[in-house]
Amino acid sequence: MLNMVKIRIIEPQTRLITTLLLLIVFGVALHKLDEQSLWFDEAWTAHAIDSPAPQTFEPPRGLRAQIITPARTALTDVQTTIERVRGDVHPPLYFLLLDAWVFAAGNSVFTLRYPSLLVMLIGVAALFKLARQLFTSTTGLYATLLYGTAMLTVYYSREARMYTLLMTLAIASTLTYTRLLRRPTSMRLLLYGLLAVLALYTHYTAALVLLSHGIHSLFTGRWRTHIVHMVVAFVLPVILFSAYLPTVWSQLADNPGGSLAVPIETSVAALVGLGLILTGGWWWLYAIVLVTAGLAWRINRSGMLLITLWLLVTPLVLLIANATVLPVYQVRYALGALPAVAVMLAVGLSTMHHASVGKWIAPVFAAAMVYAQFTSYGVMFPDKPAYQSAVATVVEQRSPLEPIITDMAPRDPTRYYSEQMALADGIALDLSWRDHTAAEIDTLVNGFASAEHMWLVMPVNVSKTWRTVAALQAQGREITHRASVHNMLFYRFSDTDEGVTPLELRFENSNENTIANYIAPLAATVSAGAGTEVCVPLQLDFENTENTGISLTIVRGFNHVVAQWNGTPDDTQACLSLADAAPGDYYVYMTLYDTVTEARLAVLEADVWWGWWIVSHHIVVEQDTAE
């Protein structure tokens, strides 16, 4: 009777605290959800679920036609999303769910990100149930607090990507696994299989969370009394996912270098980096709590084994595969294990809490952990590139009658905001649909020579941009607006009777010291015969030549390298072989680098970042007359 009274007193308190924690977590993640711009990965998400171009249908005839036409449109939309995702390195479930959501709610930044927040909140609630089931209600409360306020949880709950869905499905499948292990039933078996396959269709690393379940079942030995149920539980997801395996294989074949993210080597530095981002830099505090968690092994070996395997299997397998098979490690790919980190820390705090003086110390440790996460958030996750404000500024200043030249890839954030704000309304020249020749660009740009103002919104890492800028400069225009975001330039070139200041490009090192100024026109045309050698002058005014090297690369199309040359500031020209060059247009990319660290020097124009190279020459390779 006494126990029943305790339960009735404690349980409402636990529910109230849990509810308050969920509301706090929701409020933190919701605060200014759409304040920052979409970045590249989120813009790719928006592109993946973007509806295809409208199709022309016959006028509907009767009720049947009115029903079929929207259905066909929806089917085409789903097929388009699946095809686009197949070209990426991720499975399609998140994108299909978001596609359905956007169909109903629109594709604003807020509506794109909001599902991630809701899914995260479900995951936080499910983690409370899991931690309470494996350990105690106190552990569940601490797990709710730590997971809901972890900087990785907060960050990805505010991003239009699949990672909160991955974490929530990892929690839900683990919760179902523990119940299945305790008392196998057909319903729990089917539910586990469904959650497992949904996790696999969300992110491939979910397989590592399921692997930790399988290893745990082998170590505990409980599966022997229900061997059929447990075998089916792990075979069923494989069967349901097998239809997608050919697509997985094709994605691996199409992306042999892994994802588009900068690869991270398997090293001590990678482990330290993972530790810092998990602890907010307060590793000693977390170490104390983890040591305390070790005491729980005597009380609940099975639960501790499950959480330990869940915590370790994903990052370790990723790091081993990263070192031996394929560059697959990114911190975000290990997020399936993040809830296990929170539970393990919660076990330590709960163990501390139940000690004689620990009920006062444990909350202090928990508060310190939350403080560490929030104070480190801005350092670990700096603001996203400000695409929205850059596009908004151009839209505000530009008249639709002022020509604008654009090159925006469908998956670029600039394209998303361009469509949201009607950036290219009025007179616009789109160069994104193919690789134009230099002569075509000159002709197109010169067609607007009489315009007072011309705008340019193009990426700095493609040669056509440099040729376009060169053509605008050749018209004697002054730059009256300049900005860049990541690799995109936002410039206005204005006609003026006054003296025109040319582009002032310079190379800077990491200490913001000017190393050299570029003192020649951009993309100047040079003719050469196929199979010969071309020599170009190195027109640089050096302010510091120490530890500085020069590299010139001849490129065709989008970064297809034909020839390369390396030299020093003492060289006055560079000669490159065109032995393998067919007739056509080529460009010379000039890069300066530190000969000690091999780090490239940044290119700036005024105070605007222009990337890592200057396109110094346009080479027209002509048919060799000797042939």
mmCIF file of C-alpha atoms in Angstrom, residues 326-480:
data_model
loop_
_atom_site.group_PDB
_atom_site.id
_atom_site.type_symbol
_atom_site.label_atom_id
_atom_site.label_comp_id
_atom_site.label_asym_id
_atom_site.label_seq_id
_atom_site.Cartn_x
_atom_site.Cartn_y
_atom_site.Cartn_z
ATOM 1 C CA LEU A 326 35.422 4.701 -48.039
ATOM 2 C CA PRO A 327 35.587 8.274 -46.633
ATOM 3 C CA VAL A 328 32.221 8.046 -44.880
ATOM 4 C CA TYR A 329 32.865 9.688 -41.502
ATOM 5 C CA GLN A 330 31.170 12.950 -40.653
ATOM 6 C CA VAL A 331 30.075 13.900 -37.146
ATOM 7 C CA ARG A 332 26.460 14.137 -38.301
ATOM 8 C CA TYR A 333 26.579 10.566 -39.622
ATOM 9 C CA ALA A 334 27.179 9.369 -36.052
ATOM 10 C CA LEU A 335 24.051 11.096 -34.735
ATOM 11 C CA GLY A 336 22.199 7.802 -34.411
ATOM 12 C CA ALA A 337 24.292 7.259 -31.265
ATOM 13 C CA LEU A 338 23.655 10.699 -29.727
ATOM 14 C CA PRO A 339 20.637 9.583 -27.630
ATOM 15 C CA ALA A 340 22.815 6.845 -26.103
ATOM 16 C CA VAL A 341 25.279 9.518 -24.979
ATOM 17 C CA ALA A 342 22.469 11.330 -23.169
ATOM 18 C CA VAL A 343 21.230 8.125 -21.507
ATOM 19 C CA MET A 344 24.731 7.118 -20.398
ATOM 20 C CA LEU A 345 25.302 10.539 -18.846
ATOM 21 C CA ALA A 346 21.844 10.390 -17.281
ATOM 22 C CA VAL A 347 22.725 7.046 -15.689
ATOM 23 C CA GLY A 348 25.793 8.698 -14.141
ATOM 24 C CA LEU A 349 23.783 11.644 -12.846
ATOM 25 C CA SER A 350 21.055 9.345 -11.542
ATOM 26 C CA THR A 351 23.615 7.195 -9.738
ATOM 27 C CA MET A 352 25.098 10.341 -8.252
ATOM 28 C CA HIS A 353 21.626 11.634 -7.395
ATOM 29 C CA HIS A 354 20.770 8.603 -5.259
ATOM 30 C CA ALA A 355 23.914 8.937 -3.147
ATOM 31 C CA SER A 356 23.622 10.532 0.288
ATOM 32 C CA VAL A 357 24.710 14.042 -0.802
ATOM 33 C CA GLY A 358 24.352 13.489 -4.523
ATOM 34 C CA LYS A 359 20.794 14.774 -4.776
ATOM 35 C CA TRP A 360 22.283 18.267 -4.462
ATOM 36 C CA ILE A 361 25.420 17.640 -6.535
ATOM 37 C CA ALA A 362 23.806 15.863 -9.509
ATOM 38 C CA PRO A 363 21.540 18.819 -10.478
ATOM 39 C CA VAL A 364 24.577 21.113 -10.334
ATOM 40 C CA PHE A 365 26.467 18.809 -12.706
ATOM 41 C CA ALA A 366 23.433 18.635 -15.016
ATOM 42 C CA ALA A 367 23.106 22.432 -15.040
ATOM 43 C CA ALA A 368 26.822 22.754 -15.849
ATOM 44 C CA MET A 369 26.406 20.359 -18.782
ATOM 45 C CA VAL A 370 23.483 22.353 -20.149
ATOM 46 C CA TYR A 371 25.499 25.558 -19.718
ATOM 47 C CA ALA A 372 28.463 24.013 -21.563
ATOM 48 C CA GLN A 373 26.247 23.041 -24.497
ATOM 49 C CA PHE A 374 24.565 26.432 -24.869
ATOM 50 C CA THR A 375 27.708 28.528 -24.422
ATOM 51 C CA SER A 376 29.589 26.407 -26.975
ATOM 52 C CA TYR A 377 26.778 26.405 -29.543
ATOM 53 C CA GLY A 378 27.863 29.566 -31.347
ATOM 54 C CA VAL A 379 31.481 28.396 -31.488
ATOM 55 C CA MET A 380 30.745 24.906 -32.788
ATOM 56 C CA PHE A 381 27.947 26.070 -35.095
ATOM 57 C CA PRO A 382 28.597 29.555 -36.506
ATOM 58 C CA ASP A 383 25.830 31.374 -38.334
ATOM 59 C CA LYS A 384 24.806 30.000 -41.708
ATOM 60 C CA PRO A 385 25.786 32.004 -44.835
ATOM 61 C CA ALA A 386 23.469 34.994 -45.225
ATOM 62 C CA TYR A 387 21.971 34.180 -48.634
ATOM 63 C CA GLN A 388 18.597 35.640 -47.724
ATOM 64 C CA SER A 389 19.867 39.114 -46.881
ATOM 65 C CA ALA A 390 22.170 39.206 -49.926
ATOM 66 C CA VAL A 391 19.307 38.381 -52.301
ATOM 67 C CA ALA A 392 16.925 40.724 -50.463
ATOM 68 C CA THR A 393 19.385 43.623 -50.852
ATOM 69 C CA VAL A 394 19.621 43.090 -54.620
ATOM 70 C CA VAL A 395 15.829 42.825 -54.949
ATOM 71 C CA GLU A 396 15.400 46.043 -52.960
ATOM 72 C CA GLN A 397 17.903 48.042 -55.021
ATOM 73 C CA ARG A 398 17.246 46.633 -58.485
ATOM 74 C CA SER A 399 14.580 47.806 -60.893
ATOM 75 C CA PRO A 400 13.086 45.017 -63.068
ATOM 76 C CA LEU A 401 14.230 47.047 -66.090
ATOM 77 C CA GLU A 402 17.852 46.755 -64.999
ATOM 78 C CA PRO A 403 19.304 43.616 -66.669
ATOM 79 C CA ILE A 404 20.510 40.879 -64.334
ATOM 80 C CA ILE A 405 22.864 38.068 -65.387
ATOM 81 C CA THR A 406 22.528 34.911 -63.307
ATOM 82 C CA ASP A 407 23.967 31.446 -62.974
ATOM 83 C CA MET A 408 22.231 29.687 -60.081
ATOM 84 C CA ALA A 409 22.265 25.900 -59.802
ATOM 85 C CA PRO A 410 18.875 24.353 -58.918
ATOM 86 C CA ARG A 411 20.245 23.137 -55.572
ATOM 87 C CA ASP A 412 21.904 26.429 -54.617
ATOM 88 C CA PRO A 413 20.417 28.528 -51.764
ATOM 89 C CA THR A 414 20.561 31.556 -54.055
ATOM 90 C CA ARG A 415 18.139 29.834 -56.440
ATOM 91 C CA TYR A 416 15.733 29.108 -53.580
ATOM 92 C CA TYR A 417 15.715 32.726 -52.411
ATOM 93 C CA SER A 418 15.606 33.984 -55.981
ATOM 94 C CA GLU A 419 12.349 32.119 -56.514
ATOM 95 C CA GLN A 420 10.986 33.226 -53.130
ATOM 96 C CA MET A 421 11.742 36.914 -53.752
ATOM 97 C CA ALA A 422 11.434 37.083 -57.573
ATOM 98 C CA LEU A 423 15.066 38.149 -57.960
ATOM 99 C CA ALA A 424 15.124 37.593 -61.722
ATOM 100 C CA ASP A 425 11.851 39.380 -62.542
ATOM 101 C CA GLY A 426 12.070 41.729 -65.505
ATOM 102 C CA ILE A 427 15.071 41.689 -67.838
ATOM 103 C CA ALA A 428 17.184 38.651 -66.984
ATOM 104 C CA LEU A 429 19.845 36.556 -68.689
ATOM 105 C CA ASP A 430 20.218 33.030 -67.306
ATOM 106 C CA LEU A 431 23.562 31.361 -68.081
ATOM 107 C CA SER A 432 23.029 28.298 -65.875
ATOM 108 C CA TRP A 433 21.472 25.980 -68.423
ATOM 109 C CA ARG A 434 24.727 25.209 -70.298
ATOM 110 C CA ASP A 435 28.432 26.040 -70.541
ATOM 111 C CA HIS A 436 28.524 29.043 -72.879
ATOM 112 C CA THR A 437 31.594 29.839 -74.947
ATOM 113 C CA ALA A 438 33.537 33.033 -74.374
ATOM 114 C CA ALA A 439 32.301 34.485 -77.689
ATOM 115 C CA GLU A 440 28.687 33.768 -76.745
ATOM 116 C CA ILE A 441 29.115 35.428 -73.366
ATOM 117 C CA ASP A 442 30.673 38.524 -74.943
ATOM 118 C CA THR A 443 27.806 38.782 -77.429
ATOM 119 C CA LEU A 444 25.110 38.354 -74.797
ATOM 120 C CA VAL A 445 26.663 40.848 -72.384
ATOM 121 C CA ASN A 446 27.275 43.419 -75.106
ATOM 122 C CA GLY A 447 23.609 43.194 -76.008
ATOM 123 C CA PHE A 448 22.919 45.156 -72.804
ATOM 124 C CA ALA A 449 25.700 47.709 -73.345
ATOM 125 C CA SER A 450 23.245 50.614 -73.302
ATOM 126 C CA ALA A 451 21.806 49.725 -69.885
ATOM 127 C CA GLU A 452 22.705 52.147 -67.106
ATOM 128 C CA HIS A 453 23.011 49.390 -64.495
ATOM 129 C CA MET A 454 23.709 45.704 -64.898
ATOM 130 C CA TRP A 455 23.565 43.150 -62.099
ATOM 131 C CA LEU A 456 25.538 39.947 -61.772
ATOM 132 C CA VAL A 457 24.602 37.032 -59.494
ATOM 133 C CA MET A 458 26.933 34.167 -60.348
ATOM 134 C CA PRO A 459 29.258 31.655 -58.657
ATOM 135 C CA VAL A 460 32.912 32.588 -58.470
ATOM 136 C CA ASN A 461 34.125 29.017 -59.041
ATOM 137 C CA VAL A 462 33.123 28.745 -62.721
ATOM 138 C CA SER A 463 34.992 30.281 -65.629
ATOM 139 C CA LYS A 464 31.921 31.783 -67.304
ATOM 140 C CA THR A 465 31.570 34.175 -64.341
ATOM 141 C CA TRP A 466 35.064 35.529 -64.847
ATOM 142 C CA ARG A 467 34.476 35.974 -68.553
ATOM 143 C CA THR A 468 31.204 37.785 -67.838
ATOM 144 C CA VAL A 469 32.926 40.105 -65.363
ATOM 145 C CA ALA A 470 35.668 40.767 -67.914
ATOM 146 C CA ALA A 471 33.054 41.683 -70.543
ATOM 147 C CA LEU A 472 31.302 44.066 -68.130
ATOM 148 C CA GLN A 473 34.601 45.699 -67.201
ATOM 149 C CA ALA A 474 35.439 46.111 -70.876
ATOM 150 C CA GLN A 475 32.326 48.296 -71.183
ATOM 151 C CA GLY A 476 33.935 50.788 -68.806
ATOM 152 C CA ARG A 477 31.564 50.199 -65.902
ATOM 153 C CA GLU A 478 32.058 51.159 -62.270
ATOM 154 C CA ILE A 479 31.188 48.755 -59.471
ATOM 155 C CA THR A 480 28.429 50.343 -57.372
#
